[in-house]
PDB file of N, CA and C in Angstrom:
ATOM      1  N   UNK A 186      11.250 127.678 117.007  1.00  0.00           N
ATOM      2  CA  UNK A 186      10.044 126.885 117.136  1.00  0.00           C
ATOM      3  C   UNK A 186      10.002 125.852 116.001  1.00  0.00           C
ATOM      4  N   UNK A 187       9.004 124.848 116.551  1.00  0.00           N
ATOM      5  CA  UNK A 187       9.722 123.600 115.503  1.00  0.00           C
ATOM      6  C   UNK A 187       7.560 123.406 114.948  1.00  0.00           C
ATOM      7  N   UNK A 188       7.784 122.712 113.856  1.00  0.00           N
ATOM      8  CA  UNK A 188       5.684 122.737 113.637  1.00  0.00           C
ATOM      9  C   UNK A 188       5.851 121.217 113.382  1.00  0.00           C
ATOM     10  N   UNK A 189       5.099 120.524 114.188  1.00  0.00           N
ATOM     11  CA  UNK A 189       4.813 119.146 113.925  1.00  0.00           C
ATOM     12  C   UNK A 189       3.292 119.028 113.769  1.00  0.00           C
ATOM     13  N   UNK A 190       2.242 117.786 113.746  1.00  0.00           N
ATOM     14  CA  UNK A 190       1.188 117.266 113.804  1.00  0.00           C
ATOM     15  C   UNK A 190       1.017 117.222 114.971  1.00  0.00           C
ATOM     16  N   UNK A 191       0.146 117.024 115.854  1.00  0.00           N
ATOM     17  CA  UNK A 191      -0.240 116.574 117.056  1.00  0.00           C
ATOM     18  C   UNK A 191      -1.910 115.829 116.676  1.00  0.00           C
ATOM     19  N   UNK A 192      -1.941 114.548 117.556  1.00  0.00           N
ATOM     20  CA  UNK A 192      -3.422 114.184 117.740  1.00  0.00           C
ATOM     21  C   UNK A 192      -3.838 114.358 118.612  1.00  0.00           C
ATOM     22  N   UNK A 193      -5.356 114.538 118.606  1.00  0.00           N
ATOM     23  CA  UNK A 193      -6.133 115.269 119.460  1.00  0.00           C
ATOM     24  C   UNK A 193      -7.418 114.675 119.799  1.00  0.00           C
ATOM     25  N   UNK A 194      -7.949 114.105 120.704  1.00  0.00           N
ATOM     26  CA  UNK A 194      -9.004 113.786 120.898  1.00  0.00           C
ATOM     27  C   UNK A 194     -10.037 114.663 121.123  1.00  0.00           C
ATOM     28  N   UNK A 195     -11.173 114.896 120.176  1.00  0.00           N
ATOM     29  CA  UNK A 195     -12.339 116.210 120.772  1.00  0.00           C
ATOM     30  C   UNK A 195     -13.706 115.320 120.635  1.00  0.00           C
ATOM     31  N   UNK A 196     -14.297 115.222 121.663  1.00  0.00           N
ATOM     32  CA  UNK A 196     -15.732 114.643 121.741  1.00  0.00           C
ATOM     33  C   UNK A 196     -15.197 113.078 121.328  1.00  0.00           C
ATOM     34  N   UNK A 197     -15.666 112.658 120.367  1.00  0.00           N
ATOM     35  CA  UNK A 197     -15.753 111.093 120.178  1.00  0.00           C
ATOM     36  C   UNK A 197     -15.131 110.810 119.192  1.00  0.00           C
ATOM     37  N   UNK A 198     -13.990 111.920 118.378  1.00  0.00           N
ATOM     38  CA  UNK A 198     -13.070 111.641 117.360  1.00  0.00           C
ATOM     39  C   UNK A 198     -11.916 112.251 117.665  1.00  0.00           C
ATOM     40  N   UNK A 199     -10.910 111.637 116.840  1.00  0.00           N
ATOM     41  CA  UNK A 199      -9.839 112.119 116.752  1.00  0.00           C
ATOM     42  C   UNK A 199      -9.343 112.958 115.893  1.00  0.00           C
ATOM     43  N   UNK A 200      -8.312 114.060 115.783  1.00  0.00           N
ATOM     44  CA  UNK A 200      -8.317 115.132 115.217  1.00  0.00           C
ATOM     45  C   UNK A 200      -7.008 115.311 115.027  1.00  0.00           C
ATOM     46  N   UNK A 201      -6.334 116.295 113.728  1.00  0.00           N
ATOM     47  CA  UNK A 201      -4.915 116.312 113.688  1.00  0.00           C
ATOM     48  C   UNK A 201      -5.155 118.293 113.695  1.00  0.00           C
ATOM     49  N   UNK A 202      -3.816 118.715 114.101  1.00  0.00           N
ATOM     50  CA  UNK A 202      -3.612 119.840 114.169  1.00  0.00           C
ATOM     51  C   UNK A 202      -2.421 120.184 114.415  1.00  0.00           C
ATOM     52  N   UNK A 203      -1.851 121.492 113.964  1.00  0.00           N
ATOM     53  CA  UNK A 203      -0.214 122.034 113.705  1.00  0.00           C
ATOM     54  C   UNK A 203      -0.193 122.066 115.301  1.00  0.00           C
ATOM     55  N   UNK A 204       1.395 122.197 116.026  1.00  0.00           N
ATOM     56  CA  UNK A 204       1.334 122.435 116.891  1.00  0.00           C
ATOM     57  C   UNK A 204       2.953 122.905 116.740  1.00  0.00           C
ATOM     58  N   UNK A 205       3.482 123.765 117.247  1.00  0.00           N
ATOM     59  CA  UNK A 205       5.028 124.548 117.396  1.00  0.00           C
ATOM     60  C   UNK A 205       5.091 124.770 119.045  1.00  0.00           C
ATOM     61  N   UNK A 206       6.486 123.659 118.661  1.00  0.00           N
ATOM     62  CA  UNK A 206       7.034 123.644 119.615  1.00  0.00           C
ATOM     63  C   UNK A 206       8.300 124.049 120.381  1.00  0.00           C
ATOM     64  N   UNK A 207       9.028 124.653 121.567  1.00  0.00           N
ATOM     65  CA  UNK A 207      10.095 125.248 121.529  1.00  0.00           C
ATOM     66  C   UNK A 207      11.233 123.832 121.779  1.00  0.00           C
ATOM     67  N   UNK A 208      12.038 123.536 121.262  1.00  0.00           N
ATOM     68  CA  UNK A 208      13.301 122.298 121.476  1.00  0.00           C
ATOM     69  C   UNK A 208      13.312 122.388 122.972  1.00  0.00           C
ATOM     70  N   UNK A 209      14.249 123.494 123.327  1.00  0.00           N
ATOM     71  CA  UNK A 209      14.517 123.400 124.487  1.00  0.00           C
ATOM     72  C   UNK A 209      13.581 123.012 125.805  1.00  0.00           C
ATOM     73  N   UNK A 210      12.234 122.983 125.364  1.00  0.00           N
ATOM     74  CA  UNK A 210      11.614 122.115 126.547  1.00  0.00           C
ATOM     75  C   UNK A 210      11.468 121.194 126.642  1.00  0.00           C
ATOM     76  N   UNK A 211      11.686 119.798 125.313  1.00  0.00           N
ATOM     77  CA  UNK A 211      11.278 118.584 125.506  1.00  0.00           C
ATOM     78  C   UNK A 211      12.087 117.821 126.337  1.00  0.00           C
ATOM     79  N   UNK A 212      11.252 116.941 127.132  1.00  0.00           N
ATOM     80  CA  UNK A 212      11.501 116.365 128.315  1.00  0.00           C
ATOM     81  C   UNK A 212      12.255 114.764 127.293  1.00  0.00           C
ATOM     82  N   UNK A 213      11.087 114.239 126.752  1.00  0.00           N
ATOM     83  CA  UNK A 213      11.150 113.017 126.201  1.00  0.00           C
ATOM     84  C   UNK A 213      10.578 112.775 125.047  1.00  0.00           C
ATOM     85  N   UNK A 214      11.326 111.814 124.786  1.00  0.00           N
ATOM     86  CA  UNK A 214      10.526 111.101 123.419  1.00  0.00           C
ATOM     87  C   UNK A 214      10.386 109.538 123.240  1.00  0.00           C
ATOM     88  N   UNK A 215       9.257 109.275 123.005  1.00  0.00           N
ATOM     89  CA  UNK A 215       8.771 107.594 122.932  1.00  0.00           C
ATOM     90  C   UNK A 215       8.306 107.221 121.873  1.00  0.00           C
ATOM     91  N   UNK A 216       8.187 106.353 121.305  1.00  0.00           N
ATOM     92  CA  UNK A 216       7.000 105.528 120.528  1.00  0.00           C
ATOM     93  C   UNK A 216       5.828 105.542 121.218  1.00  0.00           C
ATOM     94  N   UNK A 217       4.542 106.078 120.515  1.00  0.00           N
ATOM     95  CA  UNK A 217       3.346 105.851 121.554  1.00  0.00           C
ATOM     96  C   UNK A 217       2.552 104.303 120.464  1.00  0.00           C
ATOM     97  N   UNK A 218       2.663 102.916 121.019  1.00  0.00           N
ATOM     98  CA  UNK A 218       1.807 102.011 120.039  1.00  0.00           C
ATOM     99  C   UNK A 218       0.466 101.958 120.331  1.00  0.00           C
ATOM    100  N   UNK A 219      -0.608 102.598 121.473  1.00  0.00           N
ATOM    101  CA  UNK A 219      -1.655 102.737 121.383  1.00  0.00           C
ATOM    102  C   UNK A 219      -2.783 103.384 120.236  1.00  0.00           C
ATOM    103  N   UNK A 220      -1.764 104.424 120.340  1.00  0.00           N
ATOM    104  CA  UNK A 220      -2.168 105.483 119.202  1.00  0.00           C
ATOM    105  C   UNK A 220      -2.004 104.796 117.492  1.00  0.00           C
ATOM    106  N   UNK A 221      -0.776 103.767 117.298  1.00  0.00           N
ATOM    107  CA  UNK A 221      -0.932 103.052 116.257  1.00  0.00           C
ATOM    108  C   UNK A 221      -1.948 102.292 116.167  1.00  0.00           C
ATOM    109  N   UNK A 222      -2.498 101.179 117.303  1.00  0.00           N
ATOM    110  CA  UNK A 222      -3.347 101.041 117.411  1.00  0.00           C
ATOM    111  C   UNK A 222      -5.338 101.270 116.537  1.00  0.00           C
ATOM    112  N   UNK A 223      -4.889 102.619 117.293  1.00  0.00           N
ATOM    113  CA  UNK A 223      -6.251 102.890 116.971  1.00  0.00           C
ATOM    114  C   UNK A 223      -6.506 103.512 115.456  1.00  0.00           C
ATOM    115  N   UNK A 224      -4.924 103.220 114.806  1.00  0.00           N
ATOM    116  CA  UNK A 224      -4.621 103.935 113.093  1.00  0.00           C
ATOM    117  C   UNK A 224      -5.186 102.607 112.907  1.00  0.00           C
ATOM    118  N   UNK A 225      -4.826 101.478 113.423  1.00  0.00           N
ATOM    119  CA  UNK A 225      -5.267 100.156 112.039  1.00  0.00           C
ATOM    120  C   UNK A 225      -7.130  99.847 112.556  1.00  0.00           C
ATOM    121  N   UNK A 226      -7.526 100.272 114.015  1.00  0.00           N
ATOM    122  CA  UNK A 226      -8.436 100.090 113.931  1.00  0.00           C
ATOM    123  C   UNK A 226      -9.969 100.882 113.202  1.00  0.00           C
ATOM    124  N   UNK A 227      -9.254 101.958 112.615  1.00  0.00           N
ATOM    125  CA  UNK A 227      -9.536 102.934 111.391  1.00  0.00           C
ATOM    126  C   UNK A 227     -10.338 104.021 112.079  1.00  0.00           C
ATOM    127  N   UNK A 228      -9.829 104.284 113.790  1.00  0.00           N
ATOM    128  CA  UNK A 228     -10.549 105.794 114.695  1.00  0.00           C
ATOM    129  C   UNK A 228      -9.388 106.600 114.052  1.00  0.00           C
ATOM    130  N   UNK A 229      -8.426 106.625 113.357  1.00  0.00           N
ATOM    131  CA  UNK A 229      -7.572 108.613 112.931  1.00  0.00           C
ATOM    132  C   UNK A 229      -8.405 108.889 112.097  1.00  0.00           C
ATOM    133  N   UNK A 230      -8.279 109.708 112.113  1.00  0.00           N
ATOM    134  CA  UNK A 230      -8.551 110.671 110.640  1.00  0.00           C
ATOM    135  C   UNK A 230      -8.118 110.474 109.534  1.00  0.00           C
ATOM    136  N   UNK A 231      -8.669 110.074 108.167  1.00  0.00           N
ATOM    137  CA  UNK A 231      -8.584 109.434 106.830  1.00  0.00           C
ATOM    138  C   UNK A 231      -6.991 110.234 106.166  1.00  0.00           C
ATOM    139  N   UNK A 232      -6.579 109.747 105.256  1.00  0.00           N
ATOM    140  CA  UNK A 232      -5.345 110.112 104.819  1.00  0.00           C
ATOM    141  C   UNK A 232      -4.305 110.141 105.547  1.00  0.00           C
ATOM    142  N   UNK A 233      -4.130 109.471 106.785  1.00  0.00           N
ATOM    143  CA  UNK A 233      -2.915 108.905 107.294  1.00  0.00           C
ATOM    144  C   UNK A 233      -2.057 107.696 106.644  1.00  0.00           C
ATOM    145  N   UNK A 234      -0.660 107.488 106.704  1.00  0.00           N
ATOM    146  CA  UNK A 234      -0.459 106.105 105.924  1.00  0.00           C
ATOM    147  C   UNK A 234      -0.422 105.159 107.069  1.00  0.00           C
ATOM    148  N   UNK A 235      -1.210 103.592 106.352  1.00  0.00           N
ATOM    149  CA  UNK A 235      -1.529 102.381 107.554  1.00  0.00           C
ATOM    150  C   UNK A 235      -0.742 102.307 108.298  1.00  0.00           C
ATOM    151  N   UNK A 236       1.061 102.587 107.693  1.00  0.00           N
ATOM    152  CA  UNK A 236       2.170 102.258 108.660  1.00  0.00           C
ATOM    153  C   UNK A 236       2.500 103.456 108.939  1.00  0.00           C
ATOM    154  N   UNK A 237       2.138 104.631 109.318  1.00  0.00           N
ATOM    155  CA  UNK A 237       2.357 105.642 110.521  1.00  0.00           C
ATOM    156  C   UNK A 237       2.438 105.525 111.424  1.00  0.00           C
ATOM    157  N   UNK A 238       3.850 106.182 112.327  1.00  0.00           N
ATOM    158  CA  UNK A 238       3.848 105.779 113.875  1.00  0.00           C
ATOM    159  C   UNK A 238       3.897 107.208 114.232  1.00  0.00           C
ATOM    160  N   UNK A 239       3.777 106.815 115.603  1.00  0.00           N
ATOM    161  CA  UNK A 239       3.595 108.385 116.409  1.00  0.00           C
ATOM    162  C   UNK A 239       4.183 108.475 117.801  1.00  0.00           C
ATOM    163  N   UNK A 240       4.478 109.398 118.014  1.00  0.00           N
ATOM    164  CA  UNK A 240       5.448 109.594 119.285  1.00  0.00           C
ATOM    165  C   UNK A 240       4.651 110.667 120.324  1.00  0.00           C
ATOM    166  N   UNK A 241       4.809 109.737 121.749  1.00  0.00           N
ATOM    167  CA  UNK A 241       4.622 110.714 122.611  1.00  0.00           C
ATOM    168  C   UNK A 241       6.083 111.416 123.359  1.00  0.00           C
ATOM    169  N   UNK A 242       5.330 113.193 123.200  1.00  0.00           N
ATOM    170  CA  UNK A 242       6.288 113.921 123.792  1.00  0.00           C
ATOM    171  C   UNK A 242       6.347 114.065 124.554  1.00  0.00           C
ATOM    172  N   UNK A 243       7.225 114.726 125.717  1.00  0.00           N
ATOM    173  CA  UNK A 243       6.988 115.070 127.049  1.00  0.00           C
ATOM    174  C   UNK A 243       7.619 116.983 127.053  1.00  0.00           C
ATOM    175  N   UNK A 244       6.459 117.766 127.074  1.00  0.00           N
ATOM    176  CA  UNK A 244       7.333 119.287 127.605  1.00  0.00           C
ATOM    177  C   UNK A 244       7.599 119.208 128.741  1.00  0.00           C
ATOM    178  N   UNK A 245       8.435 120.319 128.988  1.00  0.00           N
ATOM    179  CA  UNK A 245       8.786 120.576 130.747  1.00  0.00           C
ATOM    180  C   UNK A 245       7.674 122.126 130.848  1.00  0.00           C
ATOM    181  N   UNK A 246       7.060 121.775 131.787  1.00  0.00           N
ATOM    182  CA  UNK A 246       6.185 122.878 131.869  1.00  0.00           C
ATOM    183  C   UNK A 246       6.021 123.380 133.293  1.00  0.00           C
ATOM    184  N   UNK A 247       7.140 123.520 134.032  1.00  0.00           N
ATOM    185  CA  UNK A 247       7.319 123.880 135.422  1.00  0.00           C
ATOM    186  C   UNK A 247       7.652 122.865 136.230  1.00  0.00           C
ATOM    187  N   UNK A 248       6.549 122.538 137.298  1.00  0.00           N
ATOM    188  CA  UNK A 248       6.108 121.511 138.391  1.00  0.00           C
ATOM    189  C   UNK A 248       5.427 120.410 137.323  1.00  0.00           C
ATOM    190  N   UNK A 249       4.116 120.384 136.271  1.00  0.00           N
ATOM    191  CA  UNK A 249       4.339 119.207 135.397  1.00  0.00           C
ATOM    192  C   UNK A 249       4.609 119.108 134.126  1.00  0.00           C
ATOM    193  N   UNK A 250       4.513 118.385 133.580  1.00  0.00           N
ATOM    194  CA  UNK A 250       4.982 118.319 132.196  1.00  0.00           C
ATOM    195  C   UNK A 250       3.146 117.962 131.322  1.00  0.00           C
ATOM    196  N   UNK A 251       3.965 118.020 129.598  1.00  0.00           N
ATOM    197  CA  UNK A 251       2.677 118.509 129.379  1.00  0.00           C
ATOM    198  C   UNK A 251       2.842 117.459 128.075  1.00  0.00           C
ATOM    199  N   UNK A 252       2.436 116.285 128.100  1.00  0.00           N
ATOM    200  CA  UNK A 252       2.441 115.372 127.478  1.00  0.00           C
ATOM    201  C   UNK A 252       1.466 115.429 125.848  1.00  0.00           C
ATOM    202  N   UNK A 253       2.003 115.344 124.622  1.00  0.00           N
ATOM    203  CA  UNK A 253       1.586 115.720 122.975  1.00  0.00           C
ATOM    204  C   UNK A 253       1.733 114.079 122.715  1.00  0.00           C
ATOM    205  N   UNK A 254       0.675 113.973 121.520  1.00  0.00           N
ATOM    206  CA  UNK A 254       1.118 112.649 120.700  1.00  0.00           C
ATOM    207  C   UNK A 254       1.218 113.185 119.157  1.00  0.00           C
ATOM    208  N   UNK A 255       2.307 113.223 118.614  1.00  0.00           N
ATOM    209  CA  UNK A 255       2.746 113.736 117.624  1.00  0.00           C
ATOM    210  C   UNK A 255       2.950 112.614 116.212  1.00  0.00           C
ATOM    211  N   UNK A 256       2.688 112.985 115.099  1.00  0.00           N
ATOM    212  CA  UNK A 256       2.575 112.427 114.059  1.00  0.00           C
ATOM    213  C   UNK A 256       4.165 112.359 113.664  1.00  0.00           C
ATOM    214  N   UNK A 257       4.809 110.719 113.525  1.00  0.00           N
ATOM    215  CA  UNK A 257       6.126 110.316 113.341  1.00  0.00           C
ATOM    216  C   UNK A 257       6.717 109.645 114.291  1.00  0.00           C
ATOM    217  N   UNK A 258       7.706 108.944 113.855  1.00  0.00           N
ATOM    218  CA  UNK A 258       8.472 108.429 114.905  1.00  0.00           C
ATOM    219  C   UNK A 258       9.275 108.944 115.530  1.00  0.00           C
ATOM    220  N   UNK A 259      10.137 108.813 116.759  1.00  0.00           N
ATOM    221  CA  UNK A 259      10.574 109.201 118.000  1.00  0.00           C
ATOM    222  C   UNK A 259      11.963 109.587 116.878  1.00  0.00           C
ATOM    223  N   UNK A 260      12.189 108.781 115.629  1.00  0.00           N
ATOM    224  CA  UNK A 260      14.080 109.199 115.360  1.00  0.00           C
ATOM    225  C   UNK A 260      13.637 110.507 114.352  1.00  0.00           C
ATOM    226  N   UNK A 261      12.200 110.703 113.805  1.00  0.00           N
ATOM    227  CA  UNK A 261      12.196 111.808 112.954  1.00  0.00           C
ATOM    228  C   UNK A 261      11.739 112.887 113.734  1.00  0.00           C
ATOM    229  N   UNK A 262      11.325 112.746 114.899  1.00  0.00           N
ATOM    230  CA  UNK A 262      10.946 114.164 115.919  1.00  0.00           C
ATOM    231  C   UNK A 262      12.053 114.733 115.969  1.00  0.00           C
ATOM    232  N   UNK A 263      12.872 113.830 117.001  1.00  0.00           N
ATOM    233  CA  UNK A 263      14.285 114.164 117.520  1.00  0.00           C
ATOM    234  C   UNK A 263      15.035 114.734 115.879  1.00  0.00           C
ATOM    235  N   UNK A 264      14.712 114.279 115.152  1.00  0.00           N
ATOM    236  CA  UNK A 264      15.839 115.016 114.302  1.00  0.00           C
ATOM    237  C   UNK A 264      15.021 116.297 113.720  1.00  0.00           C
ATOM    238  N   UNK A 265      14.100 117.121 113.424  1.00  0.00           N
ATOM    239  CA  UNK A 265      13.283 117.987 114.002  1.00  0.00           C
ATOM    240  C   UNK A 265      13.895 118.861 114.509  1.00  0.00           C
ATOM    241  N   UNK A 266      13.942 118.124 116.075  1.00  0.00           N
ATOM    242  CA  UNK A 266      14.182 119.264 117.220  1.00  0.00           C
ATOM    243  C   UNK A 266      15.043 119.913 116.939  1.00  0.00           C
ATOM    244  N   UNK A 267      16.156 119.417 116.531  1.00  0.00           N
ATOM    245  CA  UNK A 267      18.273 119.352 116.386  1.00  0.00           C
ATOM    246  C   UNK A 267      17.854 120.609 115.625  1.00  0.00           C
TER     247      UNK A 267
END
């Protein structure tokens, strides 16, 4: 199991929290720039750095997949997973 950040939307803020994940299910990995986005428009949660990027994941979770937006970029997840 691997422990990254994940963001989280609850009610009308955004939220960070551990999340462990197993390698062998990830489907994909992207840059998510929405989610940067909303870092410079100052909705994350305080003590992020301005130039933080974040990646959406994709699990395989049967019939669908189960889509995370994770704190880092797509080359420091993937190296993570390895």
């Amino acid at each position: 199991m691997i422990r990254l950040v994940e963001v989280v939307k609850q009610l009308e803020q955004y939220v960070l929290r551990e999340v462990f994940i197993n390698p062998t299910h990830v489907v994909s990995l992207r840059e998510d720039g929405p989610m940067k986005n909303l870092l410079s428009e100052g909705q994350l949660p305080e003590g992020l750095n301005e130039h933080q990027s974040f990646t959406r994941l994709v699990l395989d979770k049967g019939t669908v997949g189960l889509e995370l937006i994770v704190v880092g970029p797509p080359a420091l997840i993937e190296s993570k997973l390895k």
